[in-house]
Coordinates of C-alpha atoms in Angstrom, one line a residue:
M79 CA 0.0 0.0 0.0
E80 CA 1.3 3.5 -0.9
K81 CA 2.0 5.8 2.0
K82 CA -0.3 8.7 2.5
N83 CA 1.0 12.1 1.4
N84 CA 1.5 13.3 5.0
Q85 CA 3.8 10.3 5.7
K86 CA 6.0 11.0 2.7
R87 CA 9.5 12.4 3.4
P88 CA 10.3 15.8 2.0
V89 CA 12.9 15.8 -0.7
G90 CA 14.7 18.3 -3.1
I91 CA 15.4 17.3 -6.7
Y92 CA 18.4 18.6 -8.6
L93 CA 18.7 18.1 -12.4
H94 CA 22.2 18.9 -13.9
I95 CA 22.2 20.3 -17.4
P96 CA 26.0 20.4 -18.2
F97 CA 25.8 22.5 -21.3
C98 CA 26.6 26.2 -22.0
V99 CA 27.1 28.5 -25.0
R100 CA 30.7 29.2 -23.9
K101 CA 32.8 28.3 -20.9
C102 CA 33.4 31.3 -18.7
N103 CA 36.9 32.2 -17.7
Y104 CA 36.4 31.5 -14.0
C105 CA 34.2 28.4 -14.2
D106 CA 35.3 25.0 -13.0
F107 CA 31.8 23.5 -13.0
L108 CA 31.1 20.2 -14.8
S109 CA 29.9 21.9 -18.0
A110 CA 30.9 22.6 -21.6
P111 CA 29.4 23.6 -25.0
A112 CA 27.9 20.7 -26.9
K113 CA 26.1 20.1 -30.2
E114 CA 22.3 20.1 -30.4
E115 CA 22.1 16.3 -31.0
T116 CA 24.3 15.6 -27.9
R117 CA 21.9 17.8 -25.9
R118 CA 18.9 15.9 -27.2
Q119 CA 20.5 12.6 -26.4
Y120 CA 21.4 13.8 -22.9
V121 CA 17.8 14.9 -22.2
R122 CA 16.5 11.4 -23.3
R123 CA 18.9 9.7 -20.9
L124 CA 18.0 12.2 -18.1
Q125 CA 14.3 11.2 -18.5
E126 CA 15.3 7.6 -18.5
E127 CA 17.3 8.0 -15.2
I128 CA 14.3 9.8 -13.6
R129 CA 11.8 7.1 -14.6
Q130 CA 14.1 4.3 -13.2
Y131 CA 14.2 5.9 -9.8
E132 CA 12.6 3.2 -7.6
D133 CA 11.7 5.1 -4.4
A134 CA 10.0 8.1 -5.9
K135 CA 6.7 7.3 -4.3
D136 CA 8.2 7.6 -0.8
Y137 CA 8.8 11.3 -1.2
Q138 CA 6.9 14.5 -1.3
V139 CA 8.9 17.0 -3.5
R140 CA 9.5 20.4 -1.8
S141 CA 11.7 21.8 -4.5
I142 CA 13.2 21.2 -7.9
F143 CA 16.3 22.9 -9.3
F144 CA 17.6 22.9 -12.9
G145 CA 21.3 23.8 -12.5
G146 CA 24.2 23.7 -14.8
G147 CA 25.8 24.8 -17.1
T148 CA 23.0 26.8 -18.6
P149 CA 19.7 24.9 -18.4
S150 CA 17.9 27.6 -20.4
I151 CA 20.1 26.6 -23.4
L152 CA 17.6 23.6 -23.8
E153 CA 14.7 23.8 -26.2
P154 CA 11.2 24.5 -24.8
S155 CA 10.1 21.0 -25.7
E156 CA 13.1 19.5 -23.8
I157 CA 12.2 21.4 -20.6
A158 CA 8.6 20.4 -21.1
G159 CA 9.5 16.7 -21.5
L160 CA 11.7 16.8 -18.3
M161 CA 8.9 18.4 -16.3
E162 CA 6.4 15.8 -17.6
T163 CA 8.7 13.0 -16.6
L164 CA 9.1 14.4 -13.1
R165 CA 5.4 14.7 -12.7
E166 CA 4.8 11.1 -13.9
T167 CA 7.5 9.8 -11.5
F168 CA 7.3 11.9 -8.3
S169 CA 4.6 13.5 -6.2
L170 CA 4.7 17.2 -7.1
E171 CA 1.3 18.3 -6.1
A172 CA 0.7 20.2 -2.8
A173 CA -0.2 17.8 0.0
G174 CA -2.4 19.0 2.9
E175 CA -1.1 22.4 4.0
E176 CA 2.1 22.1 1.9
R177 CA 2.5 24.5 -1.0
V178 CA 3.3 23.6 -4.6
P179 CA 7.0 22.9 -4.9
E180 CA 9.4 25.7 -5.6
I181 CA 10.8 24.9 -9.1
T182 CA 13.9 26.9 -10.2
I183 CA 15.7 27.1 -13.5
E184 CA 19.1 28.8 -13.9
C185 CA 19.2 31.0 -16.9
N186 CA 21.9 33.1 -18.6
P187 CA 20.9 36.3 -20.3
G188 CA 21.0 35.9 -24.0
T189 CA 19.4 32.4 -23.9
L190 CA 15.9 33.3 -22.9
T191 CA 13.0 33.8 -25.4
R192 CA 9.4 34.4 -25.1
E193 CA 8.6 30.8 -26.1
K194 CA 10.9 29.4 -23.5
L195 CA 9.5 31.5 -20.7
R196 CA 6.0 30.6 -21.7
T197 CA 6.9 26.9 -21.6
F198 CA 8.5 27.4 -18.1
R199 CA 5.3 28.9 -16.8
E200 CA 3.1 26.3 -18.4
Y201 CA 5.0 23.4 -16.9
G202 CA 5.1 24.8 -13.4
I203 CA 8.6 26.5 -13.2
N204 CA 7.9 29.3 -10.8
R205 CA 11.4 30.7 -10.0
L206 CA 14.2 32.0 -12.3
S207 CA 17.8 32.4 -11.3
L208 CA 19.5 34.8 -13.7
G209 CA 23.3 34.7 -13.9
L210 CA 24.3 38.3 -14.2
Q211 CA 27.6 38.4 -12.2
S212 CA 28.2 42.1 -12.9
A213 CA 26.5 45.2 -14.4
D214 CA 29.8 46.6 -15.6
E215 CA 30.6 45.9 -19.3
Q216 CA 34.3 45.6 -18.8
E217 CA 33.9 43.2 -15.9
L218 CA 31.5 41.0 -18.0
K219 CA 34.0 40.8 -20.8
L220 CA 36.8 39.9 -18.4
L221 CA 34.6 37.1 -17.0
G222 CA 33.9 35.8 -20.5
R223 CA 30.2 36.2 -20.2
I224 CA 28.1 35.9 -23.4
H225 CA 25.8 38.8 -22.5
T226 CA 25.8 42.6 -21.9
W227 CA 24.0 44.6 -19.1
E228 CA 21.5 45.6 -21.8
D229 CA 20.9 41.9 -22.6
F230 CA 20.2 41.2 -19.0
Q231 CA 17.8 44.1 -18.6
A232 CA 15.9 43.0 -21.6
N233 CA 15.6 39.4 -20.4
F234 CA 14.6 40.5 -16.9
A235 CA 11.9 42.7 -18.3
L236 CA 10.6 39.9 -20.6
A237 CA 10.4 37.5 -17.7
R238 CA 8.4 40.0 -15.7
E239 CA 6.1 40.5 -18.7
M240 CA 5.6 36.7 -18.9
G241 CA 4.5 36.6 -15.2
F242 CA 7.5 35.5 -13.2
E243 CA 7.2 36.9 -9.7
N244 CA 10.1 35.1 -8.0
M245 CA 13.5 36.0 -9.6
N246 CA 17.0 35.7 -8.3
V247 CA 20.1 37.5 -9.6
D248 CA 23.5 35.9 -9.2
L249 CA 26.3 38.5 -8.6
M250 CA 30.1 38.1 -8.1
S251 CA 32.4 40.4 -6.2
A252 CA 36.2 40.6 -5.7
L253 CA 36.8 40.4 -9.4
P254 CA 40.2 41.4 -10.9
G255 CA 40.4 45.2 -11.1
Q256 CA 37.0 45.6 -9.3
T257 CA 36.6 48.4 -6.8
R258 CA 34.1 49.0 -4.0
A259 CA 32.7 51.8 -6.2
S260 CA 32.1 49.6 -9.2
W261 CA 30.6 46.9 -7.0
K262 CA 28.2 49.4 -5.4
H263 CA 27.2 50.5 -8.8
T264 CA 26.3 46.9 -9.8
L265 CA 24.2 46.5 -6.7
E266 CA 22.4 49.7 -7.2
K267 CA 21.6 49.0 -10.9
V268 CA 20.3 45.5 -10.0
L269 CA 18.2 46.8 -7.1
A270 CA 16.5 49.3 -9.5
L271 CA 15.0 46.2 -11.3
E272 CA 13.5 45.0 -7.9
P273 CA 14.3 41.3 -7.9
E274 CA 13.1 39.1 -5.1
H275 CA 16.4 37.5 -4.3
I276 CA 20.1 38.2 -4.7
S277 CA 23.0 35.7 -4.4
A278 CA 26.3 37.6 -3.9
Y279 CA 29.4 35.4 -3.9
S280 CA 33.1 36.3 -3.9
L281 CA 35.1 35.1 -6.8
I282 CA 37.2 32.0 -6.1
I283 CA 40.2 31.4 -8.4
E284 CA 39.9 27.7 -9.2
E285 CA 42.6 25.5 -10.5
G286 CA 42.2 24.4 -14.1
T287 CA 40.5 27.6 -15.3
P288 CA 41.9 30.4 -17.5
F289 CA 41.6 32.7 -14.4
Y290 CA 43.9 30.5 -12.5
E291 CA 46.6 30.7 -15.2
T292 CA 46.3 34.5 -15.0
Y293 CA 45.5 35.3 -11.4
G294 CA 46.5 32.1 -9.5
R295 CA 49.7 33.6 -8.2
D296 CA 47.9 36.8 -7.2
A297 CA 45.4 34.8 -5.2
Q298 CA 48.2 33.0 -3.4
I299 CA 49.9 36.3 -2.5
R300 CA 46.6 37.5 -1.0
E301 CA 46.1 34.3 1.0
Q302 CA 49.6 34.8 2.4
G303 CA 48.7 38.3 3.6
G304 CA 50.4 40.2 0.8
I305 CA 49.1 42.9 -1.5
P306 CA 47.8 41.3 -4.8
R307 CA 48.5 43.1 -8.1
W308 CA 45.2 42.5 -9.9
L309 CA 42.7 41.1 -7.3
P310 CA 41.1 43.3 -4.6
S311 CA 43.0 43.1 -1.3
E312 CA 41.5 41.1 1.6
E313 CA 40.5 44.4 3.2
E314 CA 38.8 45.6 0.0
E315 CA 37.0 42.3 -0.4
R316 CA 35.7 42.5 3.2
G317 CA 34.5 46.0 2.5
M318 CA 32.5 44.7 -0.5
Y319 CA 30.8 42.2 1.8
E320 CA 30.0 45.0 4.2
D321 CA 28.6 47.2 1.4
T322 CA 26.5 44.3 0.2
E323 CA 24.8 43.8 3.5
Q324 CA 24.3 47.5 4.1
I325 CA 23.0 48.4 0.6
L326 CA 20.7 45.3 0.3
G327 CA 19.5 45.7 3.9
Q328 CA 18.4 49.3 3.2
A329 CA 16.5 48.1 0.1
G330 CA 14.5 45.6 2.2
F331 CA 16.5 42.4 1.7
S332 CA 17.3 40.2 4.7
R333 CA 20.6 38.2 4.7
Y334 CA 19.5 34.7 5.5
E335 CA 22.7 32.9 4.6
I336 CA 26.3 34.0 4.3
S337 CA 26.0 34.9 0.6
N338 CA 22.2 35.0 0.1
Y339 CA 19.7 37.9 0.5
A340 CA 15.9 37.8 0.0
R341 CA 12.8 39.9 0.4
P342 CA 10.4 38.6 3.0
G343 CA 9.0 35.2 1.9
F344 CA 11.5 34.7 -0.9
A345 CA 14.4 32.8 0.6
C346 CA 15.4 29.9 -1.7
I347 CA 13.7 26.7 -0.5
H348 CA 15.9 24.4 -2.5
N349 CA 19.3 25.8 -1.4
S350 CA 18.0 26.2 2.2
G351 CA 17.3 22.5 2.1
Y352 CA 21.0 21.8 1.6
W353 CA 22.0 23.9 4.6
Q354 CA 19.2 22.3 6.7
R355 CA 20.2 18.8 5.6
V356 CA 16.9 18.0 3.9
E357 CA 17.2 14.8 1.7
Y358 CA 17.9 15.4 -1.9
V359 CA 18.3 13.4 -5.1
G360 CA 20.3 14.4 -8.1
F361 CA 19.8 13.4 -11.7
G362 CA 22.2 13.9 -14.6
L363 CA 26.0 14.1 -15.1
G364 CA 28.0 14.2 -11.9
A365 CA 24.8 14.9 -9.8
S366 CA 25.0 14.1 -6.1
S367 CA 22.3 12.6 -3.9
Q368 CA 21.8 12.2 -0.1
L369 CA 19.0 10.1 1.2
K370 CA 19.0 9.5 5.0
R371 CA 22.6 8.5 5.7
L372 CA 23.5 7.4 2.1
R373 CA 25.4 9.7 -0.1
Y374 CA 26.5 9.0 -3.7
K375 CA 27.0 10.7 -7.1
N376 CA 26.7 9.9 -10.8
T377 CA 29.4 9.5 -13.3
D378 CA 31.4 12.6 -14.4
S379 CA 31.9 11.0 -17.9
L380 CA 29.5 12.3 -20.5
P381 CA 30.1 9.3 -22.8
E382 CA 29.3 6.9 -20.0
Y383 CA 26.1 8.8 -19.1
L384 CA 25.0 8.9 -22.7
Q385 CA 25.4 5.1 -22.8
G386 CA 22.9 4.9 -19.9
D387 CA 25.3 4.3 -17.1
F388 CA 23.4 5.6 -14.0
S389 CA 25.3 3.5 -11.4
K390 CA 26.2 5.0 -8.1
R391 CA 29.7 6.4 -7.6
E392 CA 31.6 7.4 -4.4
V393 CA 29.0 5.7 -2.2
L394 CA 29.3 6.8 1.4
V395 CA 27.3 5.8 4.5
L396 CA 27.4 8.7 6.8
T397 CA 28.4 8.1 10.4
K398 CA 26.7 9.9 13.3
D399 CA 29.8 12.1 13.6
D400 CA 29.5 13.0 9.9
E401 CA 25.9 14.1 10.4
I402 CA 26.8 16.1 13.5
E403 CA 29.6 17.9 11.7
E404 CA 27.3 18.8 8.8
T405 CA 24.5 19.9 11.0
M406 CA 26.9 22.4 12.6
Y407 CA 29.0 23.8 9.7
L408 CA 26.1 23.9 7.3
G409 CA 23.5 25.2 9.8
L410 CA 25.9 28.0 10.9
R411 CA 26.0 29.3 7.4
M412 CA 22.4 30.4 7.9
M413 CA 21.8 33.6 9.9
E414 CA 19.2 31.8 12.1
G415 CA 22.0 29.4 13.1
V416 CA 21.6 25.9 14.6
D417 CA 18.6 25.0 16.8
L418 CA 20.2 23.4 19.8
E419 CA 17.0 21.8 21.0
Q420 CA 16.5 20.2 17.6
F421 CA 20.1 19.1 17.6
Y422 CA 19.5 17.2 20.9
Q423 CA 16.4 15.6 19.6
N424 CA 18.3 14.4 16.5
Y425 CA 21.4 13.1 18.2
Q426 CA 20.5 12.6 21.9
V427 CA 23.5 14.6 23.1
P428 CA 23.8 18.4 23.6
A429 CA 25.9 20.2 21.0
E430 CA 27.4 22.1 24.0
V431 CA 28.8 18.8 25.3
I432 CA 30.4 17.7 22.0
Y433 CA 31.7 21.2 21.2
R434 CA 32.2 22.7 24.6
S435 CA 35.7 24.0 24.1
Q436 CA 35.1 25.3 20.5
I437 CA 31.9 27.1 21.5
E438 CA 33.5 28.7 24.6
K439 CA 36.5 29.9 22.6
L440 CA 34.5 31.3 19.7
Q441 CA 32.1 33.1 22.1
Q442 CA 35.1 34.6 23.9
Q443 CA 36.5 35.8 20.6
G444 CA 33.1 37.4 19.7
L445 CA 32.6 35.1 16.7
L446 CA 29.7 33.0 18.0
Q447 CA 26.6 33.9 20.1
K448 CA 23.7 32.0 21.6
K449 CA 20.3 33.5 21.5
G450 CA 17.5 31.5 23.0
S451 CA 17.9 27.9 21.7
R452 CA 19.9 29.0 18.7
L453 CA 23.7 29.1 18.2
R454 CA 24.7 31.5 15.4
L455 CA 27.6 33.5 13.9
T456 CA 28.1 37.1 15.0
K457 CA 28.8 39.8 12.4
R458 CA 32.5 39.3 13.1
G459 CA 32.0 35.6 12.8
I460 CA 30.5 36.0 9.3
D461 CA 33.6 37.9 8.2
V462 CA 35.8 34.9 9.0
S463 CA 33.2 32.2 8.6
N464 CA 35.6 29.7 6.9
R465 CA 37.8 29.7 10.0
V466 CA 34.8 29.5 12.4
L467 CA 33.1 26.6 10.5
A468 CA 36.3 24.6 10.4
E469 CA 36.3 24.5 14.2
F470 CA 33.3 22.1 14.0
L471 CA 35.0 19.4 12.1
L472 CA 35.5 16.4 14.4
D473 CA 38.7 14.4 14.3

């Protein structure tokens, strides 16, 4: 007998679309340009993988996220086919007091059309995540983006015209040659469009990218406390973070996670699920899944995936210590922090016992605070969050 809806476990679904028009200079994601026939074949395999998922009826879907790459590079019929397959396989309808799932698709300006947006709406996609990165034309060229600020404005306006009322804009700070003034200018131009959500990340120079070849040494100099030649200094980068919080706060956005800001009611349900350790299942090339204590991922090889190889890779059964670590260092990324009462209910031991010395030290340093039943980062703690979160890794 099938479980009733209210007994089903909440789950997030991630679909990886590993294709883009052109690889950006900073990008180390599992993505690359591909021919149209390759994309069509990939979508067919993705539908096949979804249909083969045996435990689908055990879950109530709370969110779906089309990530990439550039999912909006797909044809409208391909997105429609994927959504139909998901609806045939999983429970996507609202159950009881639950709302219809949040369904997000990542889009790059220059890849959106009226027909695509109409299809997104028709098939239940209710949130767009637009990859802008910068409103400065020179910075966009440096990053290797395929669009201009004008392209972005046109796509944003078209999405509004087509009825989208939940839109995120991705931005990137600490770019080579970027100043606090140019970063403020980007924030102000984006705010004038009145999006519901803004993700603002600092650039990380990743090995294997064109940016690493050019700026890798500069990044190392900054990490060692020196003054970089091209990248903003550590002090300038921290200033950009402070400007972000101040400017977005004044515009009515709340910071709910270290790098994410939203108007009331528009925090991203899918990404919050990762930080709150909600179960998730990933479909597509290199996609990861975590269901209860089981974690695994798909093949990173496109030829293997196109041959129908959906076997689990890097299978890991999480220990209790693994779960405790993740609860702390993921939960503390969120401004609401970790609920200590819920922690005790989950693990039958107080976090204050496991992490007594770490908590006391970080509180004395003004990096961590306890308010009611919640443990969370202070403003200073957010500034050095990587160092603080590392304290919660168990030996």
